[in-house]
Structures are given as structure tokens and as C-alpha cells.
Amino acid sequence: MKSIGGKLSLLAASCACALSAQADTILFKNVNVFNGTDNKLYENHYVLVEDNLIKAVSKDVVEVSDAQVIDGSGMTLMPGLIEGHGHLLLNGGNLSDHENNRTIEELAERSTVNARAAFRSGFTTWRDAGGLNTGLRKTIDSGMLEGPRLYTSGAFIGPTGSHADFSNLTTANQHFFGSTTSMARNSVSFNADGITDIKAAARQNFKQGNTQIKIMSSGGVASSFDPWQLNAMSPEEISAAVEIAEAYGSYVMSHAYSKKAILRNLDAGVKTIEHGFMFDGDIAKKMKEKGAYITTNMTAFSPYLTQIEAINSNPASKRKAESATKAFSKYIENVNKYQPKWGFHTDCVGDVTACIKQTDHTIFLAGKELGNFFTLKGLTSVNGEIVKLSGVMDPYPEGKLGVVEEGAYADLILVDGNPLEDLSVIGANEKWFDAEPREADLDTIKVIMKDGVVYKNTL
């Protein structure tokens, strides 16, 4: 028979198969499987996990001696969720607050709380889009702390006055990387002006073991000095970052809003466009040609947008948000029309309660505007492809992520319900700031497994 991934199963057809159990063998039985790629549930299946990988997926009965058995009758087994663009270390109120009021010790300690909350909400992998280096990943991977697999970008890289500039108005960038700022001294954000500095900044990030490079090639909204229309980096500067990333066998992710900035990045070899609000048919064609992806924070289209502290605390940011909203009005229509490789993306800056609420609201908005299946693919298989772009810098090279298929990592969640019909089973909430605060643990997520280890089982 065939498994749901379309490959030949290890299990013989039309029989009750018996496999000899090994250490750390877990069998899910009677589960409905969402495999991360297909718009359907595969009902009443068996999924066998050996050590940290999925060994088999079958509709036939599987019998394994001495295995731990999890009976998920009527529930959906699906890939662990993947955050495509988050900021665990940016847990203060706004960019100025991070620079002026928070020590790196405080930010780091809070990042552990955010990481555990994300994990307990079903996110077993997290691509951090700037600010976080490798210390938290090493701590989680050592087993000392619960949390998702981490793909980190290290310090943001952008020129003086860009979306990567955390400094005060009067701070002079008198030294490489703007090291007069706290954020630069602590490898959170580098001001790198010109090709030489950009290459050195990228090399420094890879030296620290980060998995990809994040550049700020466009202006933004929640920042002090840059109009969102700004094309902050020249083609040559973007190409410099790409050159170093490719030398390390990895890739560049780029903050880009305007059409000109997006096309400039794609032409230079950037693999993931972050935000990409002016996405259209020309960009879709270029993305397909280049094998590129887009991740977008759907909260940009929320009626709650101006209540974000990082925006409403700054009059300039509030004005930028208003003009950006008008300019980005075709985004949803174009994504639905052209169906790009789209990754889910929350982009929360804030504390654990705020980020839980924002993630839940983002899932709701994505489902409402782009459809549940498109959203679920973005939360699983597409983001799984994105993190694997890190190539030889990938700290988890043994298996795929974001799919339920033979040979993939056993990163799985068992949910009470059908997410293709109802995204609330993974947290979706129409409310945002007025949502009731919730614990990180969702009652509807009954089992959380990462790397073949069960971290939660309430059955």
C-alpha cells in the first residue's frame, strides 16, 4: 500500500503488521492525519515513531510489541506548528524601549518564557527573524528548557537610519556596527553601511552559529527614522549579503515592503521576502522563477492594527501605518489569485501574554482571508521548506519538518477537532487585544511531541 505521502509504506498491504519495538517507540493509532501538504484528513490511520523520526504511516493496523501506544480516536494528528518570522528576544514595548530600558539579561530571560509559551501552544519549530542568537537554541537542545527548534538570524543587518537602527536620534554611528548602541554591543542589531561592513556583519552572524541572515532592505512602520517606502539597501549591498550567505551554504531573508524593494531582493538572490505587502503578479512570476518564498504578518490587515503599542506609542509610526494600509490594499486579493509559496508569520514584539494573543489573532486572520488549508500549509509544510533553506547551517539535518510522512522528524501535535474546518483548535481567535488572556497550554492540543519525545499528553 501507499502511505499518505504517496511513497511506498514499510508496512505490508491488507494485513495487521507486527514490528519489533525498539527503544523510544511510540505508536499513534486511530488518528485522522493532516499531513501538512494535502487538503484532506486521512482517517483512522496509524503513525509509528521510532526514536526521533516517523517510521511509518499506514491505514492498516500496526502492532508493535512494547511500544507506547497513544489512541487518538476521532482526533487529528498533524505536524507541529512552525513560526516563520518571530522575535523571541524582542519582548519589550517598542524598539526604543529595547535600546534604552532593557538589559540583555532581562531580554534573554524573557525570551525563555516566550519560547516555552510558543512551544506549549503547539509551535515545535521557530524561525527567529532577528535579534536572537544561538544561546537559547543550545539551551533548549541540551534538554534544560522546553522550547521549539530554533532557526536564528542573529543580529539584524541594515544601514544607519534603517528599520534595523535601534539608536537614539542623537546617537552617532561612529564605529563599525553602530557599537555605541546597546543593541549592537549585544549582537541584536548591526548598523552596517556599505558592502564591506555588510559582509563582515553577515560573517559575524554565521560565526556565532546562526542559520540564515536577516537584512532590512526596506523601511518599516514600527521604527523611528525610516519611511516604509525607503529602499534602504542598494542592489550591490543586498548582493553582498547574499554572497556571504551562499558562501556558508545558506540564504538571506529580507524585510521588504515596496514592489521595487521586493524585486530588487529577488534579483539579488534573496530567498524569502518578509512582509512583502505590495505582492502582485510581477512579483509572483519572479518568485516562481527564483524559487523564492514570502512570509507575511496578517495583522497588517487587522482592524486592531493601530492599537499595537510599537505603533500607537509613536506618532510617526501611526502616520506610516495609515499610509501603508492604503498602499497594501491589493495584497490579499493577489495572494489568493497567484498562490505563492507563503509562510505563516506573526512578528510579535512584546511580552508573553501579548504574543499569545497576537499569534491567535494572526491564525484567525490568515484563515479568514486566505483560507484554512492555505494557512495550515503556511504553518507546517511551507515553513518547513523555508527553514531547510539554511542548508549546511541547518542544526537539524536528519529529516524534514512540517510534514507527517516517513523519514520526517517526529514533531507532532494531536488536536481535538479538525483544523481544516476550525482553526480555533490550534488557537485562532477573532479578538486580539480584547481577547481573554489564556495560558500557553491549549486544551484542544492533547499531545505535543518534538524529536520523538512526548512533552504533553492529557489523554
Coordinates of C-alpha atoms in Angstrom, one line a residue:
M1 CA 0.0 0.0 0.0
K2 CA 0.9 3.6 -0.1
S3 CA 1.4 6.0 2.8
I4 CA -0.3 9.4 2.8
G5 CA 2.8 10.9 1.4
G6 CA 2.5 8.8 -1.7
K7 CA 5.6 6.8 -1.0
L8 CA 5.6 3.0 -0.5
S9 CA 4.9 2.2 3.1
L10 CA 7.2 0.0 5.1
L11 CA 4.0 -1.9 6.1
A12 CA 2.6 -4.7 4.0
A13 CA -0.8 -4.2 2.4
S14 CA -4.1 -5.6 3.7
C15 CA -2.7 -7.1 6.9
A16 CA -2.2 -6.4 10.6
C17 CA 1.5 -5.9 10.6
A18 CA 3.8 -6.6 13.6
L19 CA 7.1 -4.8 14.0
S20 CA 9.6 -5.4 16.7
A21 CA 9.8 -2.5 19.1
Q22 CA 13.0 -0.6 19.7
A23 CA 13.7 1.9 22.5
D24 CA 11.6 5.1 22.3
T25 CA 9.0 3.6 20.0
I26 CA 5.6 5.3 20.1
L27 CA 2.5 4.3 18.1
F28 CA -0.4 6.7 17.4
K29 CA -3.5 4.7 16.4
N30 CA -6.9 5.6 15.1
V31 CA -5.9 9.1 14.3
N32 CA -7.1 11.4 11.4
V33 CA -3.9 12.7 9.8
F34 CA -3.4 16.1 8.3
N35 CA 0.0 15.6 6.6
G36 CA 0.8 19.3 6.0
T37 CA 0.5 19.2 2.3
D38 CA -2.9 17.8 1.3
N39 CA -6.3 19.4 1.7
K40 CA -7.9 16.5 3.5
L41 CA -7.7 14.3 6.5
Y42 CA -6.5 10.7 6.2
E43 CA -8.9 8.9 8.6
N44 CA -8.2 6.2 11.1
H45 CA -4.5 5.9 10.4
Y46 CA -1.5 4.6 12.4
V47 CA 1.7 6.6 12.7
L48 CA 4.7 4.8 14.1
V49 CA 7.6 6.8 15.6
E50 CA 11.0 5.3 16.3
D51 CA 13.5 7.4 18.2
N52 CA 13.1 10.9 16.7
L53 CA 11.7 10.1 13.2
I54 CA 8.5 8.9 11.7
K55 CA 9.0 5.3 10.7
A56 CA 5.7 4.6 9.0
V57 CA 2.2 6.0 8.2
S58 CA -0.5 3.5 7.4
K59 CA -4.2 2.9 7.1
D60 CA -3.7 -0.8 8.1
V61 CA -3.4 -1.9 11.7
V62 CA 0.1 -1.7 13.1
E63 CA 1.1 -3.9 16.1
V64 CA 4.4 -3.2 17.8
S65 CA 5.4 -5.0 20.9
D66 CA 6.4 -3.0 24.0
A67 CA 5.6 0.4 22.2
Q68 CA 3.9 3.2 24.0
V69 CA 0.5 3.5 22.3
I70 CA -1.4 6.7 22.1
D71 CA -5.0 6.2 21.0
G72 CA -6.2 9.4 19.3
S73 CA -9.7 8.2 18.2
G74 CA -11.5 11.0 16.4
M75 CA -8.6 13.4 16.8
T76 CA -6.3 15.0 14.2
L77 CA -2.6 14.2 14.2
M78 CA -0.7 16.9 12.4
P79 CA 2.8 18.4 12.1
G80 CA 3.9 20.7 14.9
L81 CA 3.3 24.3 14.0
I82 CA 6.2 26.4 12.6
E83 CA 6.6 30.1 13.2
G84 CA 8.1 31.6 10.1
H85 CA 9.1 35.1 11.4
G86 CA 9.2 35.7 15.2
H87 CA 11.3 37.7 17.6
L88 CA 11.7 35.9 20.9
L89 CA 14.3 38.3 22.2
L90 CA 12.3 41.5 21.3
N91 CA 10.0 41.3 24.3
G92 CA 9.9 44.9 25.4
G93 CA 7.3 47.5 24.4
N94 CA 8.9 49.0 21.3
L95 CA 12.3 49.5 19.6
S96 CA 13.3 52.5 21.8
D97 CA 12.3 50.6 24.9
H98 CA 14.7 47.7 24.0
E99 CA 17.6 50.1 23.5
N100 CA 17.0 52.4 26.5
N101 CA 15.2 50.4 29.2
R102 CA 16.1 46.7 28.9
T103 CA 19.3 45.0 29.7
I104 CA 20.3 42.0 27.6
E105 CA 19.9 39.8 30.7
E106 CA 16.2 40.8 31.1
L107 CA 15.5 40.3 27.4
A108 CA 17.3 36.9 27.4
E109 CA 15.4 35.7 30.5
R110 CA 12.1 36.8 29.0
S111 CA 12.9 35.0 25.7
T112 CA 12.9 31.7 27.6
V113 CA 9.3 32.4 28.8
N114 CA 8.2 33.3 25.3
A115 CA 9.9 30.2 23.9
R116 CA 8.1 27.9 26.3
A117 CA 4.8 29.6 25.7
A118 CA 5.2 29.2 21.9
F119 CA 6.1 25.5 22.4
R120 CA 3.1 24.8 24.7
S121 CA 0.9 26.5 22.0
G122 CA 2.0 23.8 19.5
F123 CA 4.9 25.5 17.8
T124 CA 7.6 22.9 17.7
T125 CA 9.9 25.0 15.3
W126 CA 10.5 28.7 15.2
R127 CA 12.4 30.8 12.7
D128 CA 13.6 33.8 14.6
A129 CA 13.8 36.8 12.3
G130 CA 16.3 39.0 14.0
G131 CA 17.8 39.7 17.5
L132 CA 18.2 36.2 18.8
N133 CA 21.5 34.4 18.6
T134 CA 22.3 30.7 19.4
G135 CA 22.4 30.6 23.2
L136 CA 18.7 29.8 23.6
R137 CA 18.8 27.1 20.9
K138 CA 21.7 25.4 22.6
T139 CA 19.9 25.5 26.0
I140 CA 16.7 24.0 24.5
D141 CA 18.6 21.4 22.6
S142 CA 20.5 20.4 25.7
G143 CA 17.2 19.4 27.4
M144 CA 17.4 22.1 30.1
L145 CA 14.5 24.1 28.8
E146 CA 11.3 23.3 26.9
G147 CA 11.0 25.1 23.6
P148 CA 10.9 24.8 19.8
R149 CA 13.7 24.0 17.4
L150 CA 15.2 27.4 16.7
Y151 CA 16.5 28.7 13.4
T152 CA 18.1 32.0 14.3
S153 CA 19.2 35.0 12.2
G154 CA 21.4 36.7 14.8
A155 CA 21.6 40.4 14.6
F156 CA 19.5 42.4 12.1
I157 CA 21.7 43.9 9.4
G158 CA 20.7 47.3 7.9
P159 CA 22.2 50.7 7.3
T160 CA 22.1 53.7 9.5
G161 CA 18.6 55.1 9.8
S162 CA 17.0 51.9 8.5
H163 CA 14.5 49.6 10.2
A164 CA 17.5 47.9 11.9
D165 CA 18.5 51.1 13.6
F166 CA 17.6 51.0 17.3
S167 CA 19.7 54.0 18.3
N168 CA 18.5 57.3 19.6
L169 CA 18.1 60.4 17.4
T170 CA 21.4 61.9 18.6
T171 CA 23.5 58.7 18.6
A172 CA 26.3 58.9 16.1
N173 CA 27.3 55.8 14.2
Q174 CA 30.9 56.4 14.9
H175 CA 32.1 52.8 14.8
F176 CA 31.5 49.6 12.9
F177 CA 28.0 48.1 13.5
G178 CA 27.0 51.2 15.5
S179 CA 28.6 49.7 18.6
T180 CA 27.7 52.8 20.6
T181 CA 24.3 51.2 21.0
S182 CA 23.3 48.5 23.4
M183 CA 21.6 46.5 20.6
A184 CA 24.9 46.4 18.6
R185 CA 27.1 45.6 21.6
N186 CA 24.8 42.6 22.4
S187 CA 24.6 41.4 18.7
V188 CA 20.9 42.2 18.5
S189 CA 21.1 44.7 15.6
F190 CA 24.0 45.9 13.4
N191 CA 24.2 49.2 11.6
A192 CA 26.3 48.2 8.6
D193 CA 26.9 50.8 5.9
G194 CA 28.4 49.7 2.7
I195 CA 29.4 46.4 1.2
T196 CA 32.5 45.8 3.4
D197 CA 30.5 46.2 6.7
I198 CA 27.6 44.2 5.4
K199 CA 29.8 41.2 4.6
A200 CA 31.6 41.5 7.9
A201 CA 28.3 41.6 9.8
A202 CA 27.0 38.6 7.9
R203 CA 30.2 36.7 8.7
Q204 CA 29.9 37.6 12.3
N205 CA 26.3 36.2 12.5
F206 CA 27.4 32.9 10.9
K207 CA 30.5 32.8 13.1
Q208 CA 28.1 32.6 16.1
G209 CA 26.3 29.7 14.5
N210 CA 23.2 31.4 13.2
T211 CA 21.3 29.6 10.4
Q212 CA 20.4 32.5 8.0
I213 CA 20.9 36.2 7.5
K214 CA 18.2 38.8 8.0
I215 CA 18.6 42.2 6.2
M216 CA 16.5 45.3 6.5
S217 CA 16.4 46.4 2.8
S218 CA 13.2 48.4 3.1
G219 CA 11.7 50.9 5.5
G220 CA 9.1 49.9 8.1
V221 CA 6.3 51.1 10.3
A222 CA 7.3 50.4 13.9
S223 CA 10.6 52.2 13.8
S224 CA 11.8 55.7 14.3
F225 CA 13.7 57.0 11.3
D226 CA 12.6 55.3 8.1
P227 CA 9.5 55.8 5.9
W228 CA 8.1 52.4 4.8
Q229 CA 8.8 53.4 1.2
L230 CA 12.5 53.6 1.8
N231 CA 14.7 51.4 -0.3
A232 CA 17.4 51.2 2.4
M233 CA 19.9 49.0 0.6
S234 CA 21.3 49.2 -2.9
P235 CA 21.3 46.2 -5.2
E236 CA 25.1 45.8 -4.6
E237 CA 24.6 45.8 -0.8
I238 CA 21.9 43.2 -0.9
S239 CA 24.0 41.1 -3.2
A240 CA 26.9 41.4 -0.7
A241 CA 24.7 39.8 2.0
V242 CA 23.6 37.1 -0.4
E243 CA 27.2 36.4 -1.4
I244 CA 28.2 35.6 2.2
A245 CA 25.1 33.6 2.9
E246 CA 25.6 31.4 -0.2
A247 CA 29.3 31.0 0.8
Y248 CA 28.0 29.4 4.0
G249 CA 25.5 27.3 2.1
S250 CA 22.6 29.3 3.5
Y251 CA 20.3 32.1 2.4
V252 CA 19.1 35.7 3.1
M253 CA 15.7 36.7 4.4
S254 CA 14.8 40.3 3.7
H255 CA 12.4 42.8 5.3
A256 CA 10.8 44.4 2.1
Y257 CA 7.6 46.3 1.7
S258 CA 7.5 48.1 -1.7
K259 CA 7.4 46.5 -5.1
K260 CA 10.7 48.0 -6.1
A261 CA 12.4 46.7 -2.9
I262 CA 10.9 43.2 -3.3
L263 CA 12.0 42.8 -7.0
R264 CA 15.5 44.2 -6.1
N265 CA 15.8 41.5 -3.4
L266 CA 14.6 38.7 -5.7
D267 CA 17.0 39.8 -8.5
A268 CA 19.9 39.7 -6.0
G269 CA 19.1 36.1 -4.9
V270 CA 17.2 36.7 -1.6
K271 CA 15.1 33.5 -0.9
T272 CA 12.4 34.8 1.5
I273 CA 10.6 38.1 1.3
E274 CA 9.4 39.2 4.7
H275 CA 6.1 41.1 4.8
G276 CA 6.1 41.8 1.0
F277 CA 2.9 43.8 1.3
M278 CA 3.0 45.0 -2.3
F279 CA 3.0 41.5 -3.7
D280 CA 1.5 41.3 -7.2
G281 CA 1.6 39.3 -10.5
D282 CA 5.1 40.6 -11.4
I283 CA 6.5 39.6 -8.1
A284 CA 4.7 36.2 -8.2
K285 CA 6.3 35.5 -11.6
K286 CA 9.8 36.5 -10.3
M287 CA 9.3 34.4 -7.1
K288 CA 8.5 31.3 -9.1
E289 CA 11.5 31.9 -11.4
K290 CA 13.8 32.3 -8.4
G291 CA 12.3 29.6 -6.2
A292 CA 11.6 32.2 -3.5
Y293 CA 9.1 32.4 -0.7
I294 CA 7.1 35.1 1.1
T295 CA 6.0 35.3 4.7
T296 CA 3.5 38.0 5.9
N297 CA 2.2 39.2 9.2
M298 CA -1.6 39.2 8.5
T299 CA -2.2 41.6 11.5
A300 CA -1.3 44.3 9.0
F301 CA -4.9 43.8 7.7
S302 CA -6.5 43.7 11.2
P303 CA -8.9 46.4 12.4
Y304 CA -6.9 46.4 15.6
L305 CA -3.7 47.5 13.8
T306 CA -3.4 50.9 15.4
Q307 CA -3.7 49.5 18.9
I308 CA -0.2 47.9 18.6
E309 CA 2.0 49.6 21.2
A310 CA 5.0 49.7 19.0
I311 CA 2.9 51.8 16.5
N312 CA 0.5 53.8 18.6
S313 CA 3.2 55.0 21.0
N314 CA 5.0 56.8 18.2
P315 CA 3.0 59.4 16.2
A316 CA 5.3 58.9 13.2
S317 CA 4.7 55.2 13.2
K318 CA 1.0 55.8 13.4
R319 CA 1.0 58.0 10.3
K320 CA 3.1 55.4 8.5
A321 CA 0.7 52.7 9.4
E322 CA -2.2 54.7 7.9
S323 CA -0.5 55.4 4.6
A324 CA 0.8 51.8 4.4
T325 CA -2.7 50.4 4.9
K326 CA -3.9 52.2 1.8
A327 CA -0.9 51.1 -0.3
F328 CA -1.2 47.4 0.7
S329 CA -4.9 47.1 -0.1
K330 CA -4.4 44.6 -3.0
Y331 CA -2.2 42.1 -1.1
I332 CA -4.9 39.6 0.0
E333 CA -6.5 39.7 -3.5
N334 CA -3.2 39.0 -5.2
V335 CA -2.1 36.2 -2.8
N336 CA -5.4 34.4 -3.4
K337 CA -5.0 34.9 -7.1
Y338 CA -1.4 33.8 -7.5
Q339 CA -0.9 31.4 -4.6
P340 CA 2.7 32.0 -3.9
K341 CA 4.8 29.8 -1.5
W342 CA 3.5 31.5 1.6
G343 CA 4.8 31.0 5.1
F344 CA 2.9 31.9 8.3
H345 CA 4.4 34.8 10.2
T346 CA 3.3 36.6 13.5
D347 CA 6.1 39.1 14.0
C348 CA 5.2 39.8 17.6
V349 CA 7.3 42.3 19.6
G350 CA 6.2 42.1 23.2
D351 CA 5.7 40.0 26.3
V352 CA 4.3 36.5 26.5
T353 CA 0.7 37.5 27.0
A354 CA 0.7 39.9 24.2
C355 CA 2.4 37.5 21.8
I356 CA 0.0 34.6 22.6
K357 CA -2.9 36.9 21.7
Q358 CA -1.2 38.2 18.6
T359 CA -0.5 34.7 17.3
D360 CA -4.0 33.5 17.9
H361 CA -5.4 36.6 16.1
T362 CA -2.9 36.1 13.2
I363 CA -4.1 32.5 12.7
F364 CA -7.7 33.7 12.6
L365 CA -6.9 36.4 10.1
A366 CA -4.9 34.2 7.8
G367 CA -7.7 31.6 7.8
K368 CA -10.4 34.3 7.2
E369 CA -8.6 36.0 4.3
L370 CA -6.6 33.1 2.7
G371 CA -8.4 30.0 3.8
N372 CA -7.8 27.4 6.4
F373 CA -5.8 25.0 4.2
F374 CA -3.6 27.7 2.8
T375 CA -2.9 28.9 6.4
L376 CA -2.2 25.4 7.7
K377 CA 0.3 24.8 4.8
G378 CA 2.0 28.0 5.8
L379 CA 2.1 26.9 9.4
T380 CA 3.6 23.5 8.5
S381 CA 5.0 22.3 5.2
V382 CA 5.8 25.6 3.6
N383 CA 7.6 26.9 6.7
G384 CA 9.3 23.5 6.9
E385 CA 10.7 24.1 3.4
I386 CA 11.8 27.6 4.4
V387 CA 13.8 26.6 7.4
K388 CA 15.5 23.9 5.4
L389 CA 16.9 26.6 3.0
S390 CA 19.6 27.0 5.7
G391 CA 21.4 24.1 4.0
V392 CA 24.7 23.2 5.7
M393 CA 24.0 25.6 8.5
D394 CA 20.9 23.6 9.4
P395 CA 21.3 22.3 13.0
Y396 CA 18.6 19.6 12.4
P397 CA 19.7 17.9 9.2
E398 CA 18.3 14.4 9.7
G399 CA 14.7 14.8 8.5
K400 CA 12.0 17.1 7.0
L401 CA 9.9 19.4 9.2
G402 CA 6.3 20.4 8.9
V403 CA 5.0 17.1 7.4
V404 CA 3.7 13.8 8.5
E405 CA 5.5 11.3 6.3
E406 CA 8.0 8.5 6.6
G407 CA 11.5 9.8 7.4
A408 CA 10.4 13.2 8.7
Y409 CA 11.1 14.4 12.2
A410 CA 8.6 13.2 14.8
D411 CA 7.4 16.8 15.6
L412 CA 3.7 16.2 16.0
I413 CA 0.6 17.6 17.8
L414 CA -2.7 15.8 18.4
V415 CA -5.6 18.1 18.4
D416 CA -9.2 17.6 19.4
G417 CA -11.0 18.6 16.2
N418 CA -10.5 19.2 12.5
P419 CA -8.2 22.3 11.9
L420 CA -9.2 22.3 8.2
E421 CA -12.7 23.2 9.3
D422 CA -12.0 25.1 12.5
L423 CA -8.7 26.8 13.2
S424 CA -9.7 27.6 16.8
V425 CA -8.4 24.1 17.7
I426 CA -4.9 25.5 17.2
G427 CA -5.8 28.8 18.9
A428 CA -7.4 31.1 16.3
N429 CA -9.2 34.0 17.8
E430 CA -11.2 36.8 16.1
K431 CA -10.3 39.0 19.1
W432 CA -6.9 40.5 19.7
F433 CA -6.2 43.0 22.4
D434 CA -9.6 42.4 23.9
A435 CA -9.2 38.6 24.0
E436 CA -9.2 37.0 27.4
P437 CA -5.7 36.2 28.4
R438 CA -5.0 32.5 28.2
E439 CA -2.4 30.1 29.4
A440 CA 0.1 28.9 26.9
D441 CA -1.4 25.4 27.0
L442 CA -4.4 24.9 24.7
D443 CA -6.9 22.4 26.0
T444 CA -7.6 21.3 22.4
I445 CA -4.0 20.3 21.9
K446 CA -3.8 16.9 23.7
V447 CA -0.4 15.8 22.8
I448 CA 2.8 17.6 21.9
M449 CA 5.8 15.7 20.6
K450 CA 9.1 17.0 19.4
D451 CA 12.0 15.0 18.2
G452 CA 10.1 11.8 19.2
V453 CA 9.7 12.9 22.8
V454 CA 6.2 13.4 24.3
Y455 CA 6.2 16.7 26.2
K456 CA 2.5 16.8 26.8
N457 CA -0.2 14.1 26.9
T458 CA -3.5 14.9 28.5
L459 CA -5.4 11.9 27.1

